[in-house]
C-alpha cells in the first residue's frame, strides 16, 4: 500500500485549493486490507491529522485499527464506520509541557523511560501478538517508535507518516538534561530504522534514523468553516495574504519581524488556529508549482528557525555516533548544516548543468574538493611528498573554461555467490556506501593544459596538438603507486587499428608504479576496440576513491565503472548499465589481467541502495533487486589481509573449476557412447528418454552451475580427480575453455573442491534468496546464517581461506552461541569470506538492532586484541553508477574572474 500526495490545477490531491486533505490508498490488487495505525500521545495535533488519513483508508474499503491515547471523540466525531477500531494504549508520551509553549525536558525523558523503556519487553510481546491477531497488512506510525520494531518482530511492513521524529526532538532534551539519557535516543532511532520508508510532511526537522523518504504535501483535516467565515472571525481582509503558524510545545523566543515575510503578508501565531481552520492552502494560487505553493503559503517552524541565529543542526554527539561506535569514518546521517555548507560553497563556484548529487555526502565532499583545486589546496605541513605532488598535479589538470563531468560508482559487498560467478551462478551483491568519484574533461588539444614533461615529449617528437590522456589518482601514498599517469592517445593505435589487449597489458605492466593506470586508461582502449570509438580530443581524468583497496569489496570495479561512465558521458555515448559493466569486465580481464567474473562491475553499475542485486552470471543477466528485510542487516569486516583477484590462488581455483566442467562433459559423453557402461551403478538402458536427455545436456554443459547437486553426487563426484597436473589435463582434454586463464603444465591443480563449490553455491544462493522473502522468524535468520557458514567452509576447501578470515568467522560464531546472545534471542547469525577469497573482507548477517552493532564492535575489538589489527567495518549502502547518472558542471563567470 502506498500513499501518494498530489496537487493539480483543479485542486484535487492531498491539499487542494480549498484546504481539503486527501490521501489515496491502493489495495495492490486486494479489495480489503487491515491497517494498524499507531498515533503518539503527544497532544491532539497528530490525531487530528491521522483522522483524515484514516477516513480515506476506510472510504477505500479497508479496516483501520487506531492505537492511541487520544480521546475516542477525536476520531468518532469525524468517522462513523464499523471499519474503524479504537484501542486506547499509551506507547509514546511525547513531551511533558508545563503549558502550550514550555517543555520540561528532563521530565519528558523520564516519562518516556517509564512509558516505553522500562516495560519494553512486555510492550513488544503484546504488540506482536495483537498485530498477528488482527492479521495486519501494514503498520503505520505517527510517530510511535516502538510500533516500527513491533512490526518488524511480527514480520509486517511498517511506514511512518510525520514531519519530525522523537529521536531528533529528544536529542535536544539530552543536551539540556544530561548525556546519561542518550540511550533513550539510540533506542528510538534503532526502532525507527525498522521502518521501510518515511512519508515526510512539510515543515520537517532532520530525521536521520530513516533511510528512504517520500515527500508529500500537507495532510490536514477537512474544513468545517469556509475561508470567508474564518477570515471574518479573525478580522482579516480578503486582500491580506495570510500565513498561520502552529508550532506548539516550542520555545517562545522567536521574534517575528516584518522582514521575515514577503511584502503584504500577515503572520498569526496561535496554537488554537489549526483546530479552527485548515491551515496552508486556502489562499494559494493554482498557477504555481506545488513546491512553490508550499514555500509561499506558509512559514513553517523549520524554515523560521533557519533565520540568522536559529539554524537547526543535528547535535555533534548524535551525528558522530557511528564513529563513536567504531562503525565508520563518519556519520551516515551527515550533518544537515554541513551538507548545506558544502553545497553552497560548491554552487558559488560551479553550476550543475545536468544531474543531481542525490544528497550523497561523499559526492558533496568531492565537489567541494574541485572548488579548492584552482585556489591552490593546502595539504598541510605534514603531508607526504607524493600527496603534495598529486594535489599540485590535480590543480593543473583541468581547463576551467570548459565543462567537467563527474560520475560515481560504489564498491560492493559479496553477500552470496562469490567465486561461483565465473561458473554461471546466481549471485546476491550489495553496493556499499564507499564509492569512487571520477571527474573528466575532454578538450581540443590546443586548449589542453599539459604537464611540463608532456609538453617536452610532444616538442621532442614534433607532435604539436596531439591528443593526450592525463590522469591524477588521489590516495597514491597509501598504496605505493605513482600519483599521475599520462600518455599520447596515439599509443593506443597500431596503424589504423587499436592495439591488442595483450599488447596493452604488457604496456601497463612495464612499470609497477604505473600499472594502476590500466584500470582507468584501459576503458578508452576497450571503447575503441569494442564500440569503434575514436578519441580526437585530449582527456583529463581525476580519480578519487574511498573504496579501500585489497579488502575484497571491489575497489577495482568501482574505479572501472566510474571511469567508463565518465568517458561515456563526456563523449555523448549512451551505454546501458549492464553493457557498461561488461565492457568494464574486459578492462579487468584483458588489460589489467585479472581473471574476475562480472558480478563486481555489474553491482557497481546496476545496484541500488539497500537492495541486493540478484544476477545470474550466464554471462550477466540481472533478474531483479531483492529488498533487504527490515529486520536483517549486513556488515563487512576487513581481515587486514590483502586480497587480489589477480593472485595465484584465485586463478588456480578458477582453472580447477573449468577443468572439472570439461571432465564432467567428457564423462557424460562417454556414458552416452557406452564407453563407461554401468558407471556409478547406472545402466544406460534403464535411464529412459529423460535420463538420456539429461546426459546430453551435461555432455554440452555450458556453465558448471547448471549441474544440480544431486546429479553431481549421483554420477560425477566419484570420477573426478582430487588433483590433476596441468600437462596431464591438456594431454587428455586439450584445453579447459576458459578465455581468461592459462594452464601451467607443471602445476598440480585441485579439481574436485573447485568444481563442487559453484555447484553447491548456486543452490545455496537460490535458497538464501527464497529465505529472505519468507516469514520473519529466528529460524529464518539461523538458516540464512548457516548458508553463509557453509559457503565459507567451501571456500576453505578450495584453498581460498586465511587465518584472518577464519578468525573473524569464528568470532561471529562465538558471539552467536554465547549465553548472552541466546538469552536475547540472538543478534549475529552467520559469516563468510567474500569475493575472490585469500583474505579481504568477511560478510556478516545479523538482526537489525542496536545490540548487533555493539556485537560487531566487540568482534572488531577481539580481532584487534588477537592480531593487533583494527578491522575496517563496512556498513550501509548507496546507489550504483546507473542510478547516479552523471553531473555536468561549468565554472561560473564570477568564479573565473576571482
PDB file of N, CA, C and O in Angstrom, residues 442-508:
ATOM      1  N   UNK A 442      37.069  16.645 -21.542  1.00  0.00           N
ATOM      2  CA  UNK A 442      37.641  16.498 -22.888  1.00  0.00           C
ATOM      3  C   UNK A 442      37.763  17.887 -23.502  1.00  0.00           C
ATOM      4  O   UNK A 442      36.826  18.695 -23.450  1.00  0.00           O
ATOM      5  N   UNK A 443      38.925  18.179 -24.058  1.00  0.00           N
ATOM      6  CA  UNK A 443      39.164  19.484 -24.672  1.00  0.00           C
ATOM      7  C   UNK A 443      39.984  19.285 -25.940  1.00  0.00           C
ATOM      8  O   UNK A 443      40.687  18.285 -26.107  1.00  0.00           O
ATOM      9  N   UNK A 444      39.901  20.253 -26.805  1.00  0.00           N
ATOM     10  CA  UNK A 444      40.729  20.215 -28.015  1.00  0.00           C
ATOM     11  C   UNK A 444      42.198  20.290 -27.594  1.00  0.00           C
ATOM     12  O   UNK A 444      42.547  21.016 -26.649  1.00  0.00           O
ATOM     13  N   UNK A 445      43.059  19.523 -28.246  1.00  0.00           N
ATOM     14  CA  UNK A 445      44.481  19.518 -27.843  1.00  0.00           C
ATOM     15  C   UNK A 445      45.100  20.895 -27.745  1.00  0.00           C
ATOM     16  O   UNK A 445      46.018  21.113 -26.938  1.00  0.00           O
ATOM     17  N   UNK A 446      44.607  21.850 -28.525  1.00  0.00           N
ATOM     18  CA  UNK A 446      45.181  23.201 -28.478  1.00  0.00           C
ATOM     19  C   UNK A 446      44.849  23.919 -27.170  1.00  0.00           C
ATOM     20  O   UNK A 446      45.508  24.891 -26.808  1.00  0.00           O
ATOM     21  N   UNK A 447      43.799  23.469 -26.457  1.00  0.00           N
ATOM     22  CA  UNK A 447      43.389  24.096 -25.206  1.00  0.00           C
ATOM     23  C   UNK A 447      43.790  23.279 -23.981  1.00  0.00           C
ATOM     24  O   UNK A 447      43.504  23.663 -22.849  1.00  0.00           O
ATOM     25  N   UNK A 448      44.421  22.140 -24.203  1.00  0.00           N
ATOM     26  CA  UNK A 448      44.742  21.234 -23.107  1.00  0.00           C
ATOM     27  C   UNK A 448      45.895  21.773 -22.263  1.00  0.00           C
ATOM     28  O   UNK A 448      46.925  22.210 -22.798  1.00  0.00           O
ATOM     29  N   UNK A 449      45.727  21.718 -20.932  1.00  0.00           N
ATOM     30  CA  UNK A 449      46.768  22.175 -20.017  1.00  0.00           C
ATOM     31  C   UNK A 449      47.724  21.010 -19.762  1.00  0.00           C
ATOM     32  O   UNK A 449      47.497  20.177 -18.890  1.00  0.00           O
ATOM     33  N   UNK A 450      48.793  20.929 -20.533  1.00  0.00           N
ATOM     34  CA  UNK A 450      49.731  19.814 -20.442  1.00  0.00           C
ATOM     35  C   UNK A 450      50.707  20.009 -19.286  1.00  0.00           C
ATOM     36  O   UNK A 450      51.122  21.142 -18.972  1.00  0.00           O
ATOM     37  N   UNK A 451      51.090  18.887 -18.659  1.00  0.00           N
ATOM     38  CA  UNK A 451      52.173  18.930 -17.694  1.00  0.00           C
ATOM     39  C   UNK A 451      53.491  19.173 -18.445  1.00  0.00           C
ATOM     40  O   UNK A 451      53.611  18.867 -19.636  1.00  0.00           O
ATOM     41  N   UNK A 452      54.483  19.681 -17.736  1.00  0.00           N
ATOM     42  CA  UNK A 452      55.723  20.106 -18.399  1.00  0.00           C
ATOM     43  C   UNK A 452      56.410  18.963 -19.132  1.00  0.00           C
ATOM     44  O   UNK A 452      56.912  19.138 -20.255  1.00  0.00           O
ATOM     45  N   UNK A 453      56.446  17.785 -18.521  1.00  0.00           N
ATOM     46  CA  UNK A 453      57.146  16.693 -19.185  1.00  0.00           C
ATOM     47  C   UNK A 453      56.383  16.221 -20.429  1.00  0.00           C
ATOM     48  O   UNK A 453      56.980  15.770 -21.404  1.00  0.00           O
ATOM     49  N   UNK A 454      55.024  16.358 -20.404  1.00  0.00           N
ATOM     50  CA  UNK A 454      54.233  16.004 -21.590  1.00  0.00           C
ATOM     51  C   UNK A 454      54.491  17.006 -22.716  1.00  0.00           C
ATOM     52  O   UNK A 454      54.569  16.632 -23.895  1.00  0.00           O
ATOM     53  N   UNK A 455      54.611  18.279 -22.323  1.00  0.00           N
ATOM     54  CA  UNK A 455      54.945  19.304 -23.327  1.00  0.00           C
ATOM     55  C   UNK A 455      56.310  19.011 -23.956  1.00  0.00           C
ATOM     56  O   UNK A 455      56.481  19.075 -25.183  1.00  0.00           O
ATOM     57  N   UNK A 456      57.264  18.670 -23.107  1.00  0.00           N
ATOM     58  CA  UNK A 456      58.610  18.379 -23.599  1.00  0.00           C
ATOM     59  C   UNK A 456      58.612  17.174 -24.522  1.00  0.00           C
ATOM     60  O   UNK A 456      59.316  17.155 -25.547  1.00  0.00           O
ATOM     61  N   UNK A 457      57.810  16.164 -24.167  1.00  0.00           N
ATOM     62  CA  UNK A 457      57.739  14.968 -25.003  1.00  0.00           C
ATOM     63  C   UNK A 457      57.178  15.295 -26.380  1.00  0.00           C
ATOM     64  O   UNK A 457      57.703  14.848 -27.405  1.00  0.00           O
ATOM     65  N   UNK A 458      56.086  16.074 -26.409  1.00  0.00           N
ATOM     66  CA  UNK A 458      55.481  16.427 -27.693  1.00  0.00           C
ATOM     67  C   UNK A 458      56.421  17.285 -28.545  1.00  0.00           C
ATOM     68  O   UNK A 458      56.525  17.106 -29.761  1.00  0.00           O
ATOM     69  N   UNK A 459      57.128  18.207 -27.895  1.00  0.00           N
ATOM     70  CA  UNK A 459      58.067  19.062 -28.651  1.00  0.00           C
ATOM     71  C   UNK A 459      59.211  18.233 -29.225  1.00  0.00           C
ATOM     72  O   UNK A 459      59.643  18.448 -30.364  1.00  0.00           O
ATOM     73  N   UNK A 460      59.695  17.267 -28.431  1.00  0.00           N
ATOM     74  CA  UNK A 460      60.793  16.429 -28.905  1.00  0.00           C
ATOM     75  C   UNK A 460      60.369  15.569 -30.085  1.00  0.00           C
ATOM     76  O   UNK A 460      61.166  15.302 -30.994  1.00  0.00           O
ATOM     77  N   UNK A 461      59.091  15.147 -30.073  1.00  0.00           N
ATOM     78  CA  UNK A 461      58.582  14.292 -31.139  1.00  0.00           C
ATOM     79  C   UNK A 461      58.007  15.100 -32.292  1.00  0.00           C
ATOM     80  O   UNK A 461      57.629  14.541 -33.329  1.00  0.00           O
ATOM     81  N   UNK A 462      57.917  16.404 -32.111  1.00  0.00           N
ATOM     82  CA  UNK A 462      57.364  17.262 -33.157  1.00  0.00           C
ATOM     83  C   UNK A 462      55.874  17.070 -33.362  1.00  0.00           C
ATOM     84  O   UNK A 462      55.360  17.315 -34.457  1.00  0.00           O
ATOM     85  N   UNK A 463      55.189  16.651 -32.303  1.00  0.00           N
ATOM     86  CA  UNK A 463      53.748  16.379 -32.412  1.00  0.00           C
ATOM     87  C   UNK A 463      52.960  17.439 -31.652  1.00  0.00           C
ATOM     88  O   UNK A 463      52.522  17.230 -30.528  1.00  0.00           O
ATOM     89  N   UNK A 464      52.833  18.596 -32.205  1.00  0.00           N
ATOM     90  CA  UNK A 464      52.041  19.629 -31.534  1.00  0.00           C
ATOM     91  C   UNK A 464      50.556  19.315 -31.669  1.00  0.00           C
ATOM     92  O   UNK A 464      50.099  18.813 -32.686  1.00  0.00           O
ATOM     93  N   UNK A 465      49.836  19.628 -30.608  1.00  0.00           N
ATOM     94  CA  UNK A 465      48.379  19.454 -30.564  1.00  0.00           C
ATOM     95  C   UNK A 465      47.971  17.989 -30.768  1.00  0.00           C
ATOM     96  O   UNK A 465      46.991  17.689 -31.441  1.00  0.00           O
ATOM     97  N   UNK A 466      48.736  17.069 -30.223  1.00  0.00           N
ATOM     98  CA  UNK A 466      48.373  15.649 -30.245  1.00  0.00           C
ATOM     99  C   UNK A 466      47.505  15.345 -29.040  1.00  0.00           C
ATOM    100  O   UNK A 466      47.822  15.775 -27.923  1.00  0.00           O
ATOM    101  N   UNK A 467      46.394  14.598 -29.204  1.00  0.00           N
ATOM    102  CA  UNK A 467      45.540  14.256 -28.055  1.00  0.00           C
ATOM    103  C   UNK A 467      46.322  13.495 -26.990  1.00  0.00           C
ATOM    104  O   UNK A 467      47.039  12.536 -27.293  1.00  0.00           O
ATOM    105  N   UNK A 468      46.205  13.965 -25.758  1.00  0.00           N
ATOM    106  CA  UNK A 468      46.942  13.381 -24.634  1.00  0.00           C
ATOM    107  C   UNK A 468      45.959  12.985 -23.543  1.00  0.00           C
ATOM    108  O   UNK A 468      44.967  13.683 -23.297  1.00  0.00           O
ATOM    109  N   UNK A 469      46.241  11.859 -22.886  1.00  0.00           N
ATOM    110  CA  UNK A 469      45.480  11.425 -21.706  1.00  0.00           C
ATOM    111  C   UNK A 469      46.318  11.731 -20.473  1.00  0.00           C
ATOM    112  O   UNK A 469      47.483  11.317 -20.381  1.00  0.00           O
ATOM    113  N   UNK A 470      45.737  12.492 -19.531  1.00  0.00           N
ATOM    114  CA  UNK A 470      46.396  12.780 -18.253  1.00  0.00           C
ATOM    115  C   UNK A 470      45.486  12.337 -17.118  1.00  0.00           C
ATOM    116  O   UNK A 470      44.305  12.669 -17.104  1.00  0.00           O
ATOM    117  N   UNK A 471      46.058  11.590 -16.176  1.00  0.00           N
ATOM    118  CA  UNK A 471      45.281  11.043 -15.057  1.00  0.00           C
ATOM    119  C   UNK A 471      45.964  11.393 -13.743  1.00  0.00           C
ATOM    120  O   UNK A 471      47.186  11.250 -13.614  1.00  0.00           O
ATOM    121  N   UNK A 472      45.172  11.832 -12.777  1.00  0.00           N
ATOM    122  CA  UNK A 472      45.639  12.001 -11.401  1.00  0.00           C
ATOM    123  C   UNK A 472      44.789  11.101 -10.518  1.00  0.00           C
ATOM    124  O   UNK A 472      43.561  11.106 -10.619  1.00  0.00           O
ATOM    125  N   UNK A 473      45.440  10.334  -9.655  1.00  0.00           N
ATOM    126  CA  UNK A 473      44.722   9.449  -8.738  1.00  0.00           C
ATOM    127  C   UNK A 473      45.064   9.828  -7.310  1.00  0.00           C
ATOM    128  O   UNK A 473      46.228   9.765  -6.906  1.00  0.00           O
ATOM    129  N   UNK A 474      44.043  10.236  -6.554  1.00  0.00           N
ATOM    130  CA  UNK A 474      44.269  10.536  -5.143  1.00  0.00           C
ATOM    131  C   UNK A 474      44.528   9.240  -4.365  1.00  0.00           C
ATOM    132  O   UNK A 474      44.050   8.174  -4.727  1.00  0.00           O
ATOM    133  N   UNK A 475      45.234   9.355  -3.268  1.00  0.00           N
ATOM    134  CA  UNK A 475      45.453   8.211  -2.384  1.00  0.00           C
ATOM    135  C   UNK A 475      46.630   7.349  -2.755  1.00  0.00           C
ATOM    136  O   UNK A 475      46.786   6.245  -2.228  1.00  0.00           O
ATOM    137  N   UNK A 476      47.483   7.834  -3.646  1.00  0.00           N
ATOM    138  CA  UNK A 476      48.618   7.017  -4.081  1.00  0.00           C
ATOM    139  C   UNK A 476      49.586   6.742  -2.937  1.00  0.00           C
ATOM    140  O   UNK A 476      50.293   5.737  -2.941  1.00  0.00           O
ATOM    141  N   UNK A 477      49.606   7.641  -1.949  1.00  0.00           N
ATOM    142  CA  UNK A 477      50.541   7.462  -0.841  1.00  0.00           C
ATOM    143  C   UNK A 477      50.191   6.249   0.015  1.00  0.00           C
ATOM    144  O   UNK A 477      51.009   5.755   0.781  1.00  0.00           O
ATOM    145  N   UNK A 478      48.969   5.758  -0.121  1.00  0.00           N
ATOM    146  CA  UNK A 478      48.537   4.615   0.678  1.00  0.00           C
ATOM    147  C   UNK A 478      48.844   3.281   0.022  1.00  0.00           C
ATOM    148  O   UNK A 478      48.729   2.236   0.663  1.00  0.00           O
ATOM    149  N   UNK A 479      49.178   3.286  -1.255  1.00  0.00           N
ATOM    150  CA  UNK A 479      49.305   2.011  -1.964  1.00  0.00           C
ATOM    151  C   UNK A 479      50.560   1.900  -2.829  1.00  0.00           C
ATOM    152  O   UNK A 479      50.607   1.080  -3.738  1.00  0.00           O
ATOM    153  N   UNK A 480      51.566   2.728  -2.537  1.00  0.00           N
ATOM    154  CA  UNK A 480      52.857   2.605  -3.201  1.00  0.00           C
ATOM    155  C   UNK A 480      52.744   2.630  -4.726  1.00  0.00           C
ATOM    156  O   UNK A 480      53.251   1.746  -5.414  1.00  0.00           O
ATOM    157  N   UNK A 481      52.057   3.630  -5.234  1.00  0.00           N
ATOM    158  CA  UNK A 481      51.945   3.773  -6.691  1.00  0.00           C
ATOM    159  C   UNK A 481      52.107   5.246  -7.062  1.00  0.00           C
ATOM    160  O   UNK A 481      51.973   6.138  -6.222  1.00  0.00           O
ATOM    161  N   UNK A 482      52.402   5.459  -8.315  1.00  0.00           N
ATOM    162  CA  UNK A 482      52.570   6.821  -8.778  1.00  0.00           C
ATOM    163  C   UNK A 482      51.251   7.575  -8.768  1.00  0.00           C
ATOM    164  O   UNK A 482      50.209   7.017  -9.116  1.00  0.00           O
ATOM    165  N   UNK A 483      51.252   8.860  -8.404  1.00  0.00           N
ATOM    166  CA  UNK A 483      50.003   9.621  -8.332  1.00  0.00           C
ATOM    167  C   UNK A 483      49.512  10.120  -9.693  1.00  0.00           C
ATOM    168  O   UNK A 483      48.362  10.523  -9.813  1.00  0.00           O
ATOM    169  N   UNK A 484      50.383  10.095 -10.708  1.00  0.00           N
ATOM    170  CA  UNK A 484      49.985  10.623 -12.017  1.00  0.00           C
ATOM    171  C   UNK A 484      50.363   9.655 -13.116  1.00  0.00           C
ATOM    172  O   UNK A 484      51.256   8.811 -12.964  1.00  0.00           O
ATOM    173  N   UNK A 485      49.666   9.797 -14.237  1.00  0.00           N
ATOM    174  CA  UNK A 485      49.969   8.998 -15.427  1.00  0.00           C
ATOM    175  C   UNK A 485      49.569   9.810 -16.642  1.00  0.00           C
ATOM    176  O   UNK A 485      48.537  10.494 -16.632  1.00  0.00           O
ATOM    177  N   UNK A 486      50.392   9.747 -17.695  1.00  0.00           N
ATOM    178  CA  UNK A 486      49.979  10.391 -18.942  1.00  0.00           C
ATOM    179  C   UNK A 486      50.531   9.604 -20.122  1.00  0.00           C
ATOM    180  O   UNK A 486      51.534   8.889 -20.011  1.00  0.00           O
ATOM    181  N   UNK A 487      49.861   9.731 -21.237  1.00  0.00           N
ATOM    182  CA  UNK A 487      50.272   9.064 -22.470  1.00  0.00           C
ATOM    183  C   UNK A 487      49.625   9.759 -23.650  1.00  0.00           C
ATOM    184  O   UNK A 487      48.586  10.419 -23.511  1.00  0.00           O
ATOM    185  N   UNK A 488      50.244   9.649 -24.803  1.00  0.00           N
ATOM    186  CA  UNK A 488      49.604  10.104 -26.035  1.00  0.00           C
ATOM    187  C   UNK A 488      48.562   9.063 -26.422  1.00  0.00           C
ATOM    188  O   UNK A 488      48.840   7.857 -26.411  1.00  0.00           O
ATOM    189  N   UNK A 489      47.364   9.501 -26.757  1.00  0.00           N
ATOM    190  CA  UNK A 489      46.316   8.555 -27.133  1.00  0.00           C
ATOM    191  C   UNK A 489      46.672   7.775 -28.394  1.00  0.00           C
ATOM    192  O   UNK A 489      46.150   6.687 -28.634  1.00  0.00           O
ATOM    193  N   UNK A 490      47.603   8.328 -29.177  1.00  0.00           N
ATOM    194  CA  UNK A 490      48.045   7.612 -30.381  1.00  0.00           C
ATOM    195  C   UNK A 490      48.780   6.319 -30.027  1.00  0.00           C
ATOM    196  O   UNK A 490      48.917   5.427 -30.868  1.00  0.00           O
ATOM    197  N   UNK A 491      49.250   6.214 -28.765  1.00  0.00           N
ATOM    198  CA  UNK A 491      49.932   4.995 -28.334  1.00  0.00           C
ATOM    199  C   UNK A 491      48.980   3.799 -28.297  1.00  0.00           C
ATOM    200  O   UNK A 491      49.420   2.654 -28.224  1.00  0.00           O
ATOM    201  N   UNK A 492      47.671   4.089 -28.302  1.00  0.00           N
ATOM    202  CA  UNK A 492      46.674   3.017 -28.326  1.00  0.00           C
ATOM    203  C   UNK A 492      46.374   2.541 -29.753  1.00  0.00           C
ATOM    204  O   UNK A 492      45.529   1.667 -29.942  1.00  0.00           O
ATOM    205  N   UNK A 493      47.025   3.138 -30.730  1.00  0.00           N
ATOM    206  CA  UNK A 493      46.758   2.759 -32.125  1.00  0.00           C
ATOM    207  C   UNK A 493      47.945   2.003 -32.721  1.00  0.00           C
ATOM    208  O   UNK A 493      49.100   2.314 -32.455  1.00  0.00           O
ATOM    209  N   UNK A 494      47.617   0.993 -33.501  1.00  0.00           N
ATOM    210  CA  UNK A 494      48.606   0.245 -34.269  1.00  0.00           C
ATOM    211  C   UNK A 494      48.217   0.408 -35.730  1.00  0.00           C
ATOM    212  O   UNK A 494      47.436  -0.366 -36.279  1.00  0.00           O
ATOM    213  N   UNK A 495      48.735   1.470 -36.350  1.00  0.00           N
ATOM    214  CA  UNK A 495      48.298   1.811 -37.693  1.00  0.00           C
ATOM    215  C   UNK A 495      46.889   2.378 -37.635  1.00  0.00           C
ATOM    216  O   UNK A 495      46.621   3.345 -36.917  1.00  0.00           O
ATOM    217  N   UNK A 496      45.969   1.756 -38.347  1.00  0.00           N
ATOM    218  CA  UNK A 496      44.578   2.213 -38.376  1.00  0.00           C
ATOM    219  C   UNK A 496      43.711   1.502 -37.354  1.00  0.00           C
ATOM    220  O   UNK A 496      42.521   1.782 -37.227  1.00  0.00           O
ATOM    221  N   UNK A 497      44.283   0.552 -36.613  1.00  0.00           N
ATOM    222  CA  UNK A 497      43.501  -0.245 -35.662  1.00  0.00           C
ATOM    223  C   UNK A 497      44.020  -0.051 -34.246  1.00  0.00           C
ATOM    224  O   UNK A 497      45.199   0.261 -34.039  1.00  0.00           O
ATOM    225  N   UNK A 498      43.139  -0.261 -33.258  1.00  0.00           N
ATOM    226  CA  UNK A 498      43.599  -0.216 -31.857  1.00  0.00           C
ATOM    227  C   UNK A 498      44.590  -1.350 -31.599  1.00  0.00           C
ATOM    228  O   UNK A 498      44.520  -2.416 -32.218  1.00  0.00           O
ATOM    229  N   UNK A 499      45.522  -1.128 -30.676  1.00  0.00           N
ATOM    230  CA  UNK A 499      46.462  -2.185 -30.320  1.00  0.00           C
ATOM    231  C   UNK A 499      45.712  -3.335 -29.649  1.00  0.00           C
ATOM    232  O   UNK A 499      44.592  -3.176 -29.171  1.00  0.00           O
ATOM    233  N   UNK A 500      46.303  -4.497 -29.601  1.00  0.00           N
ATOM    234  CA  UNK A 500      45.669  -5.668 -28.998  1.00  0.00           C
ATOM    235  C   UNK A 500      45.638  -5.511 -27.479  1.00  0.00           C
ATOM    236  O   UNK A 500      46.446  -4.781 -26.891  1.00  0.00           O
ATOM    237  N   UNK A 501      44.711  -6.243 -26.831  1.00  0.00           N
ATOM    238  CA  UNK A 501      44.646  -6.234 -25.375  1.00  0.00           C
ATOM    239  C   UNK A 501      45.942  -6.791 -24.774  1.00  0.00           C
ATOM    240  O   UNK A 501      46.428  -6.314 -23.743  1.00  0.00           O
ATOM    241  N   UNK A 502      46.489  -7.791 -25.428  1.00  0.00           N
ATOM    242  CA  UNK A 502      47.731  -8.390 -24.925  1.00  0.00           C
ATOM    243  C   UNK A 502      48.867  -7.367 -24.921  1.00  0.00           C
ATOM    244  O   UNK A 502      49.635  -7.257 -23.958  1.00  0.00           O
ATOM    245  N   UNK A 503      48.956  -6.599 -25.964  1.00  0.00           N
ATOM    246  CA  UNK A 503      49.998  -5.570 -26.056  1.00  0.00           C
ATOM    247  C   UNK A 503      49.769  -4.485 -25.000  1.00  0.00           C
ATOM    248  O   UNK A 503      50.724  -3.969 -24.397  1.00  0.00           O
ATOM    249  N   UNK A 504      48.496  -4.125 -24.777  1.00  0.00           N
ATOM    250  CA  UNK A 504      48.175  -3.117 -23.763  1.00  0.00           C
ATOM    251  C   UNK A 504      48.538  -3.623 -22.367  1.00  0.00           C
ATOM    252  O   UNK A 504      49.055  -2.874 -21.529  1.00  0.00           O
ATOM    253  N   UNK A 505      48.274  -4.902 -22.108  1.00  0.00           N
ATOM    254  CA  UNK A 505      48.615  -5.497 -20.815  1.00  0.00           C
ATOM    255  C   UNK A 505      50.112  -5.376 -20.548  1.00  0.00           C
ATOM    256  O   UNK A 505      50.543  -4.999 -19.449  1.00  0.00           O
ATOM    257  N   UNK A 506      50.919  -5.660 -21.548  1.00  0.00           N
ATOM    258  CA  UNK A 506      52.372  -5.551 -21.404  1.00  0.00           C
ATOM    259  C   UNK A 506      52.808  -4.089 -21.261  1.00  0.00           C
ATOM    260  O   UNK A 506      53.737  -3.777 -20.513  1.00  0.00           O
ATOM    261  N   UNK A 507      52.107  -3.187 -21.944  1.00  0.00           N
ATOM    262  CA  UNK A 507      52.422  -1.760 -21.875  1.00  0.00           C
ATOM    263  C   UNK A 507      52.283  -1.241 -20.448  1.00  0.00           C
ATOM    264  O   UNK A 507      53.163  -0.537 -19.932  1.00  0.00           O
ATOM    265  N   UNK A 508      51.174  -1.599 -19.781  1.00  0.00           N
ATOM    266  CA  UNK A 508      50.934  -1.094 -18.426  1.00  0.00           C
ATOM    267  C   UNK A 508      51.737  -1.858 -17.375  1.00  0.00           C
ATOM    268  O   UNK A 508      51.945  -1.348 -16.273  1.00  0.00           O
TER     269      UNK A 508
END
